[in-house]
Coordinates of C-alpha atoms in Angstrom, one line a residue:
Chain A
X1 CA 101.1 92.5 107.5
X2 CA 104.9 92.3 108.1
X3 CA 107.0 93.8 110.0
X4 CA 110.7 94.5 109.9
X5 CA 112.5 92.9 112.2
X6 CA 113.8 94.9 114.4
X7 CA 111.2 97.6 115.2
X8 CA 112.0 101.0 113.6
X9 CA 109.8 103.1 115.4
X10 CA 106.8 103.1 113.1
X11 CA 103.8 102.6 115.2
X12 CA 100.6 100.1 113.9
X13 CA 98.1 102.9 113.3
X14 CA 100.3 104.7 110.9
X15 CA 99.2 102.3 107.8
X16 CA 99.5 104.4 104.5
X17 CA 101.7 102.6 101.9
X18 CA 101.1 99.3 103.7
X19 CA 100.5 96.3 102.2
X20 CA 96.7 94.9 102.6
X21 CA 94.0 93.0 100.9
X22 CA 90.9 94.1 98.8
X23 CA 88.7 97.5 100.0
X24 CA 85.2 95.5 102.0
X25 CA 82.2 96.3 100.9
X26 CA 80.3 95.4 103.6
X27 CA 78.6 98.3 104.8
X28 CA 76.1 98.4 108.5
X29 CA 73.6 100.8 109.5
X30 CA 74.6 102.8 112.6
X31 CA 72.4 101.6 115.7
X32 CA 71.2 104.1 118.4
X33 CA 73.7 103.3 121.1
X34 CA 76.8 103.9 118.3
X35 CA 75.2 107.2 117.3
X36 CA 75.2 108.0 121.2
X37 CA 79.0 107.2 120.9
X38 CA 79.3 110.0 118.4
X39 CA 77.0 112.3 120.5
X40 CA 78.4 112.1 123.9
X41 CA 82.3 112.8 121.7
X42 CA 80.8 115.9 120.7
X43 CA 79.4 117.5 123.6
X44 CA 82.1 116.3 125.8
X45 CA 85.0 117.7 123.5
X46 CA 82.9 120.7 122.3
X47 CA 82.5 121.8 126.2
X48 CA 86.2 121.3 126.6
X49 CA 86.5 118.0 128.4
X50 CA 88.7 117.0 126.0
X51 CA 90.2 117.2 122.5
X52 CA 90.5 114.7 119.2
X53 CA 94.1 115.1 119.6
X54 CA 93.1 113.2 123.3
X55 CA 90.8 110.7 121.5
X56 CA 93.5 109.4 119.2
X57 CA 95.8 109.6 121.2
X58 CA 94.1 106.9 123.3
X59 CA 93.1 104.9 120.5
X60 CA 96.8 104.3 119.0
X61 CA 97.8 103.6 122.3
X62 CA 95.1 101.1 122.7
X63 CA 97.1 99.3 120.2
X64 CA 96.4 97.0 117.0
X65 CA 94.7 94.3 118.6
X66 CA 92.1 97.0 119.9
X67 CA 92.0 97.7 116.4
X68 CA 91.5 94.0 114.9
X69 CA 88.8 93.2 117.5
X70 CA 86.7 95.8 118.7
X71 CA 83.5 97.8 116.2
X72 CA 85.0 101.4 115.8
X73 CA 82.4 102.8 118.4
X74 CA 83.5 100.3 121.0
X75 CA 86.9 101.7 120.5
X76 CA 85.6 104.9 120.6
X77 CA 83.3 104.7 123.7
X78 CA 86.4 102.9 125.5
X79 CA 88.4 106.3 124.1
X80 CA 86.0 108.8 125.5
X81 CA 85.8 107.2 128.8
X82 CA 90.0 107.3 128.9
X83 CA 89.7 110.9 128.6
X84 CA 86.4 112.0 130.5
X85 CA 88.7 110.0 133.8
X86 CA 91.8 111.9 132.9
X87 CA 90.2 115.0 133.2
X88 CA 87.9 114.3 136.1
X89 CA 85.3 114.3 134.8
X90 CA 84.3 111.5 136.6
X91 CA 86.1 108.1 139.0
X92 CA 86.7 104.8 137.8
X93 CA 84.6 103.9 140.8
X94 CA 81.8 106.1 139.6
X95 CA 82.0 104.4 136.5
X96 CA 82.1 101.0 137.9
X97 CA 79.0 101.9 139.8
X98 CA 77.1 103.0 137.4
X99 CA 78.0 100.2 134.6
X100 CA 77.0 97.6 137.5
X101 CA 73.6 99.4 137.8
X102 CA 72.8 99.7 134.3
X103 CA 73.9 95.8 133.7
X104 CA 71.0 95.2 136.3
X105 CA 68.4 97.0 134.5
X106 CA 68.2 93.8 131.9
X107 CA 69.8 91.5 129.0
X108 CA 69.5 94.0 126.4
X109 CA 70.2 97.3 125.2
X110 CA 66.4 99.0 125.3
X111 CA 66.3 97.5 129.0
X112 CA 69.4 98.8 130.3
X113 CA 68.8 102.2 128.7
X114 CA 66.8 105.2 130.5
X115 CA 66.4 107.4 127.5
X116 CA 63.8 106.7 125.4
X117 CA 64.4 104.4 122.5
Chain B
X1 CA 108.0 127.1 95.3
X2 CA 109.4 126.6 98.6
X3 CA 110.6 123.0 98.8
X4 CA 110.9 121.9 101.9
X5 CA 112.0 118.3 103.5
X6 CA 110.1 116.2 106.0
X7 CA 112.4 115.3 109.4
X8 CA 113.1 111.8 109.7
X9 CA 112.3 111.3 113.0
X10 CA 110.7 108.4 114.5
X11 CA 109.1 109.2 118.3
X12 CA 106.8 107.9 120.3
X13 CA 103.9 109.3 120.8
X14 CA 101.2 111.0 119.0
X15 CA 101.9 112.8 116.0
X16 CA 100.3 113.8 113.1
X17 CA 103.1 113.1 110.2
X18 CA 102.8 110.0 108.2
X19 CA 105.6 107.6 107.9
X20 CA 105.6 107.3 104.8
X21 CA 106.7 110.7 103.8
X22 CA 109.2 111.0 106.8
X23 CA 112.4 112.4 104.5
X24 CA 110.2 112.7 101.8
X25 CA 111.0 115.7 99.7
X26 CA 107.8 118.3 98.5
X27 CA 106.9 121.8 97.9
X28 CA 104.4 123.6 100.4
X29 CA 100.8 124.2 97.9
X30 CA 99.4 126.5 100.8
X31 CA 100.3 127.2 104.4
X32 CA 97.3 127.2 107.1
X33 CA 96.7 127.6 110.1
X34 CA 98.2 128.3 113.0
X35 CA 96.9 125.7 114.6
X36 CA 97.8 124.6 118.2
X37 CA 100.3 121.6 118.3
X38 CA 98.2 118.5 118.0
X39 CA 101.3 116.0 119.6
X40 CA 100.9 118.6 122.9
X41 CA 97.4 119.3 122.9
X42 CA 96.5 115.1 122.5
X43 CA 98.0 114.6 126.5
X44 CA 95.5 117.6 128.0
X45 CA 98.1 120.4 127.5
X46 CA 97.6 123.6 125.5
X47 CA 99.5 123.1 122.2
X48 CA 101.5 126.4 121.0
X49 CA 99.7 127.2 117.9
X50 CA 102.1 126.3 114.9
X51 CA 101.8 126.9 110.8
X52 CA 100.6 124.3 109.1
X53 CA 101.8 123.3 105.5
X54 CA 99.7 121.3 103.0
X55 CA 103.3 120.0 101.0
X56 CA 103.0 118.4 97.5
X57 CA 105.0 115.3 96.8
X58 CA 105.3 113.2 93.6
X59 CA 104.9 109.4 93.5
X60 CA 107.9 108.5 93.0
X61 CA 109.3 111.0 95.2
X62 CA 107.7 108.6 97.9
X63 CA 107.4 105.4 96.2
X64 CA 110.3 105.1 93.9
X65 CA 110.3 102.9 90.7
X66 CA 107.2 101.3 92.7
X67 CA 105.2 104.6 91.5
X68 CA 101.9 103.2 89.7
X69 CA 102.6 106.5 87.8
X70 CA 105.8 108.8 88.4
X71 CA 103.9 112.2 88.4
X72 CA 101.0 111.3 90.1
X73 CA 100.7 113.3 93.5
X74 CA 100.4 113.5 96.9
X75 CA 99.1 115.9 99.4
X76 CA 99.1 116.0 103.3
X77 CA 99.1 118.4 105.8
X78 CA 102.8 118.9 107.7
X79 CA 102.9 120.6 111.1
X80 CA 105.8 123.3 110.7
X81 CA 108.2 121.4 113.2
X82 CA 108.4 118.8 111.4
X83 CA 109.7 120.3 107.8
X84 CA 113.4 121.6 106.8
X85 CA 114.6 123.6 104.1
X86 CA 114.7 121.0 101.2
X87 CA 118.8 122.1 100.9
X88 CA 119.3 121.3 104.7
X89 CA 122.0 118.4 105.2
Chain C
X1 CA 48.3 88.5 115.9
X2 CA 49.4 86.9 112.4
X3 CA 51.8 84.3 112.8
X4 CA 54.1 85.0 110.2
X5 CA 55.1 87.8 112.4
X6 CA 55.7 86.4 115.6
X7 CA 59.7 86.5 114.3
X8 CA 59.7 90.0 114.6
X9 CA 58.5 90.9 118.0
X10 CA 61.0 91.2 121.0
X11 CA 60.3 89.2 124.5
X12 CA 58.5 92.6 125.7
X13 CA 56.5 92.2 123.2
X14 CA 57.4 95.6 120.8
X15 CA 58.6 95.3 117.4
X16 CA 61.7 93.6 117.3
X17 CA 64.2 96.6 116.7
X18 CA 68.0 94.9 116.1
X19 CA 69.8 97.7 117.8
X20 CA 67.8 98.1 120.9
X21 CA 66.7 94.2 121.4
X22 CA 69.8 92.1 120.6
X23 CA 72.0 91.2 124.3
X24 CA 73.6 94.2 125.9
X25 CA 77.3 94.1 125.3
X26 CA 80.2 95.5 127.8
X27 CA 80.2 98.6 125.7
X28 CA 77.1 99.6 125.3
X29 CA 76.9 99.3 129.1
X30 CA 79.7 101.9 129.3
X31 CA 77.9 104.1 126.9
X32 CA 75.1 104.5 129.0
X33 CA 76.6 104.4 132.1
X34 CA 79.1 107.8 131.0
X35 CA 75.8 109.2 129.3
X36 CA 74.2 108.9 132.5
X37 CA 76.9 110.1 134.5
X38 CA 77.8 113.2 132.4
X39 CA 74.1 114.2 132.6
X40 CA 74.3 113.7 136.1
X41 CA 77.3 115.9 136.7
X42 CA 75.8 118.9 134.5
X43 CA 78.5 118.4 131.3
X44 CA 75.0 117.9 129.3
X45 CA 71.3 116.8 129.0
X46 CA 69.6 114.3 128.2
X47 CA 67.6 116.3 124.9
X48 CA 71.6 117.7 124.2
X49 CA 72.2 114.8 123.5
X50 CA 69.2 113.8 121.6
X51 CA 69.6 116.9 119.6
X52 CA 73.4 115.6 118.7
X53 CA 71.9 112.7 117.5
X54 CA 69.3 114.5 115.4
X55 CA 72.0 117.0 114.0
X56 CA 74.3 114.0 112.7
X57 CA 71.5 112.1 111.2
X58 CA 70.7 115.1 109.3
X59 CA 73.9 115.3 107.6
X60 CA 74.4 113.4 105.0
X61 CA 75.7 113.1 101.4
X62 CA 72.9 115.0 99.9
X63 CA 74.2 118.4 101.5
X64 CA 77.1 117.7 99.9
X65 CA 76.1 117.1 96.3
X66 CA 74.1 120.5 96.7
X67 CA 76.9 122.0 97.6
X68 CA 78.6 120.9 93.9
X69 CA 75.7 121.2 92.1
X70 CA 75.6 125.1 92.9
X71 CA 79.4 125.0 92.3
X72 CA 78.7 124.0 88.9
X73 CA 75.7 126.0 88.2
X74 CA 77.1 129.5 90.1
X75 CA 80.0 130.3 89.4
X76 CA 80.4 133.6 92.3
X77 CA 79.6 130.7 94.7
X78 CA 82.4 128.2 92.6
X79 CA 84.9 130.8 93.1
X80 CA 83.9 131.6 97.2
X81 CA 84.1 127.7 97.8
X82 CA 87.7 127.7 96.0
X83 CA 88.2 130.7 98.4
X84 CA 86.7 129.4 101.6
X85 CA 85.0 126.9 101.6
X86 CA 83.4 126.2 105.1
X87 CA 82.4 129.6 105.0
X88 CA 80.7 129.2 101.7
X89 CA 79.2 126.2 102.6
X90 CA 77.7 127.9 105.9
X91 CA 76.6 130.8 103.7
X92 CA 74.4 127.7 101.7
X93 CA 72.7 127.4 105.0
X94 CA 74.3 124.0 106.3
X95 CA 75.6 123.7 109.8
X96 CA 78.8 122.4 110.0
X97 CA 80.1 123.2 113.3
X98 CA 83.7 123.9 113.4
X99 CA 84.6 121.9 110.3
X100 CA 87.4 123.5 108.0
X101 CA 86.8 122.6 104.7
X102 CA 88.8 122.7 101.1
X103 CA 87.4 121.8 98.4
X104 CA 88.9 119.8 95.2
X105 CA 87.5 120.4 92.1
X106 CA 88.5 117.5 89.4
X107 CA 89.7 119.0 86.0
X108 CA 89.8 116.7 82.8
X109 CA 93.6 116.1 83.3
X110 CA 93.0 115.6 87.1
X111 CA 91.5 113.5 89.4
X112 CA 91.4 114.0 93.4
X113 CA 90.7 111.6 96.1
X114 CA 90.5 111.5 99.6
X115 CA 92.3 109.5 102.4
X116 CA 92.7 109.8 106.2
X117 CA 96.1 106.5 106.8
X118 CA 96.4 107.7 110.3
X119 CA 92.7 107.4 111.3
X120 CA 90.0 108.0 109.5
X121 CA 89.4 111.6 109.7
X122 CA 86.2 112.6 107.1
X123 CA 84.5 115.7 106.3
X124 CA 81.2 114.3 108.4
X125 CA 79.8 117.5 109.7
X126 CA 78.6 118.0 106.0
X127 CA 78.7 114.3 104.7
X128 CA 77.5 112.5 107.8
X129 CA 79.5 109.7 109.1
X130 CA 82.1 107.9 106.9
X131 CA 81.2 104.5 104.9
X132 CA 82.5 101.6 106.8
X133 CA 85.0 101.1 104.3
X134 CA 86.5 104.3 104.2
X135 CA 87.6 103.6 108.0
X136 CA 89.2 99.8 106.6
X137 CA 92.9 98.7 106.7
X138 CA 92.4 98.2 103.0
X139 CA 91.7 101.7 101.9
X140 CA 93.7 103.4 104.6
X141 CA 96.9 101.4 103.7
X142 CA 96.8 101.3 99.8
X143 CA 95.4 104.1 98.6
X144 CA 98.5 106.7 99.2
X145 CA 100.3 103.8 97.5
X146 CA 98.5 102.3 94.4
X147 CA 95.4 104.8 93.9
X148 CA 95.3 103.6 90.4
X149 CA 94.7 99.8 91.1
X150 CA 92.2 101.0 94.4
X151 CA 89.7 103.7 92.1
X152 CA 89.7 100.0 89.4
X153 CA 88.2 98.4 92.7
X154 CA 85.9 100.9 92.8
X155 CA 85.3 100.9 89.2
X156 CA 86.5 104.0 88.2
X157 CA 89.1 103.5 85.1
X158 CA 91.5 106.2 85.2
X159 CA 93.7 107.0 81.9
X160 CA 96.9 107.9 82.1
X161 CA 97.0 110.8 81.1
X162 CA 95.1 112.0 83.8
X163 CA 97.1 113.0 86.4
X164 CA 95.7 111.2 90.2
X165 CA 96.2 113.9 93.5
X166 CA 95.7 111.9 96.7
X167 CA 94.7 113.8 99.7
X168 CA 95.9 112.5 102.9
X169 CA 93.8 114.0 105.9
X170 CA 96.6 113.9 108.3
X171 CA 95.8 117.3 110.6
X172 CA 92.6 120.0 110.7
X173 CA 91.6 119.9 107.5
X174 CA 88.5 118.2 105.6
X175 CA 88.4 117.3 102.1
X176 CA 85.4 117.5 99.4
X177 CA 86.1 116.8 95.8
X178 CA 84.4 118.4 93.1
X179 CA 83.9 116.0 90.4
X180 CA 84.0 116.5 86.9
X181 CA 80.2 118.1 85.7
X182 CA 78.9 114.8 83.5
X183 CA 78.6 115.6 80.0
X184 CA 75.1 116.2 78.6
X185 CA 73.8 118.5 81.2
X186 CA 74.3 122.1 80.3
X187 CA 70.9 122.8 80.5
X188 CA 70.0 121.0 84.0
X189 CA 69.2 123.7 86.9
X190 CA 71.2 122.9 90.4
X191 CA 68.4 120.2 92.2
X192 CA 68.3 118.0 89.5
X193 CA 72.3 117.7 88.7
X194 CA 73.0 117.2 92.6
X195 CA 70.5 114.0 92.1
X196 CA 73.8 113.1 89.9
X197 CA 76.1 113.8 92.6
X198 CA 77.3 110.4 94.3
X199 CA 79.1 110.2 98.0
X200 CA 81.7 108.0 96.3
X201 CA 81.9 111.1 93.7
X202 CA 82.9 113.4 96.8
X203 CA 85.4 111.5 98.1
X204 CA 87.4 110.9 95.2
X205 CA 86.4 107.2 94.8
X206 CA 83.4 107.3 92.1
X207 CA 82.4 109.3 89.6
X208 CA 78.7 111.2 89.2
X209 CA 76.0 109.3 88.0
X210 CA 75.0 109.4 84.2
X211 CA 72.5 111.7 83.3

């Protein structure tokens, strides 16, 4: 992708008219934890928490490379979190905490999780 | 129809407007809404609820003489700040 | 225990599930740790949150291309969805939450399709969740520009003389196109033309099956 050289403003999430290769085909199955993603954004904004405008708000500002490197759910979860903190939902300590705990539980996913799976 | 002009402006910041069709000259095909302002509401504030225009361009409108096809179209959704009368200098 | 499945069992001895067994990653330790903590501080429940899940796995293309078929087969519901169509489509019985939906129906001398360039906004509360490539660089960058050349990569061969309409999803509202009723089917009752109706065909990017 190329960019002019000096920058005119446009940011990198705003791609229409772009130049870029062939559309993938590759297509994955959504696994539990990703559909979780997508749960816990719905209750969280439907109860007010926060908004989509929030969400992608945070996710542009993340920036390309957030884009380039990161599974759209891990963008997402890293989105939600952004929010649920600004609106106090919750601590960065709290968070750190908890994700310390949960690491503990075990190598994978099914360990570390409470819920049933 | 109402033809209307997109602003040319280039913040920062969250916003819903394209680009691409920044000065880009269409007609409004339906207005909705209001909804509440979307560049307001997306850092925790309540957005004053605004009109919101789905606005018709042509290809080459946007693209030029790099138009696949001159009278294809094109429509997106325009929050009401961002469009002037298409006669505005 | 047969041997030829030893491969598929996980070190605690259950079937070897890929998205439960594989090495816990940094975000899917933050996924649990905010589920946990929003269930602690009363924002929701455990079984809210398995209901979420349940709803969105529920939705999927299939409410969609019963949603055409009736608009091809009805036309009092044809004209309501033209009219309103997230009301129509909640009147069909399907829960889509808050979505605000318009519907597109193709003509012979036009053809929709549907884009989201700034993310990849997609009317999932009727669809389910978007194909990964709708969400690509690819598609989001090239489609407002060169439809033509990105329906050939989908193989969809549009004339000229038909006249393309791309949709970009840039604020509340979610798109469904109405494809073109395939030729040959005048006599086909609404459950067995929706088994025509393809995702692709929805979004603008394939056609219906042949009958």
């Amino acid at each position: 992708m190329t960019k002019s050289p000096s920058f005119d403003g446009r940011r990198w999430h705003d791609m229409g008219g772009e130049l870029a290769g062939p559309i993938p085909d590759d297509q994955h199955d959504f696994a539990i934890w990703e559909k979780r993603v997508d749960a816990l954004m719905t209750i969280a904004s439907n109860k007010g928490h926060f908004t989509v405008d929030g969400l992608r708000r945070v996710l542009e500002d993340m920036g390309e490379d957030a884009f380039e490197t990161m599974t759209y759910c891990e963008r997402w979860i890293a989105a939600v979190n952004q929010n649920l903190i600004e609106a106090g939902v919750y601590s960065t300590a709290a968070l750190a905490t908890k994700m310390a705990q949960v690491e503990a539980r075990g190598a994978t996913y099914g360990e570390a999780t409470d819920a049933p799976g | 129809m109402h033809r209307v002009r997109v602003r040319d402006y280039m913040p920062p910041g969250h916003v819903r407007t394209p680009a691409y069709l920044r000065g880009k000259t269409g007609t409004i095909e339906r207005t909705l809404g209001p909804f509440p302002n979307p560049e307001v509401r997306a850092y925790g504030h309540t957005g004053d609820p605004l009109p919101l225009h789905r606005v018709r361009f042509t290809m080459s409108e946007i693209w030029g003489p790099a138009a696949e096809r001159p009278d294809d179209t094109l429509e997106a959704e325009i929050y009401a700040h961002w469009l002037e009368p298409a006669d505005a200098t | 225990m047969p041997h030829d499945h030893h491969d598929h069992l996980s070190p605690s001895g259950h079937p070897f599930r890929k998205d439960n067994d594989e090495p816990l990653t940094y975000w899917q330790t933050m996924e649990i740790a905010i589920r946990e903590l929003l269930i602690e501080k009363g924002v929701t429940t455990a079984s809210e949150i398995a209901r979420q899940v349940d709803a969105m796995d529920a939705r999927n293309p299939a409410m969609g291309a019963s949603v055409v078929a009736r608009y091809w087969t009805d036309p009092d519901f044809a004209a309501a969805l033209l009219e309103d169509a997230s009301a129509a489509t909640r009147q069909m019985g399907f829960d889509i939450g808050p979505m605000k939906l318009i519907a597109l129906p193709n003509t012979p001398m036009l053809h929709d399709m549907v884009v989201c360039t700034l993310c990849s906004c997609y009317p999932r509360n009727l669809l389910g969740l978007p194909p990964d490539w709708y969400k690509s660089r690819a598609y989001r960058s090239r489609t407002v520009k060169e439809p033509r050349k990105t329906l050939e990569e989908f193989g969809v061969t549009t004339s000229k003389e038909v006249e393309i309409r791309v949709h970009d999803s840039t604020a509340d509202m979610r798109y469904i196109v109405i494809p073109n009723r395939p030729v040959g089917t005048d006599s086909w009752q609404a459950d067995r033309l929706a088994g025509l109706v393809t995702r692709d065909s929805m979004i603008g990017t394939g056609l219906p099956a042949h009958p």
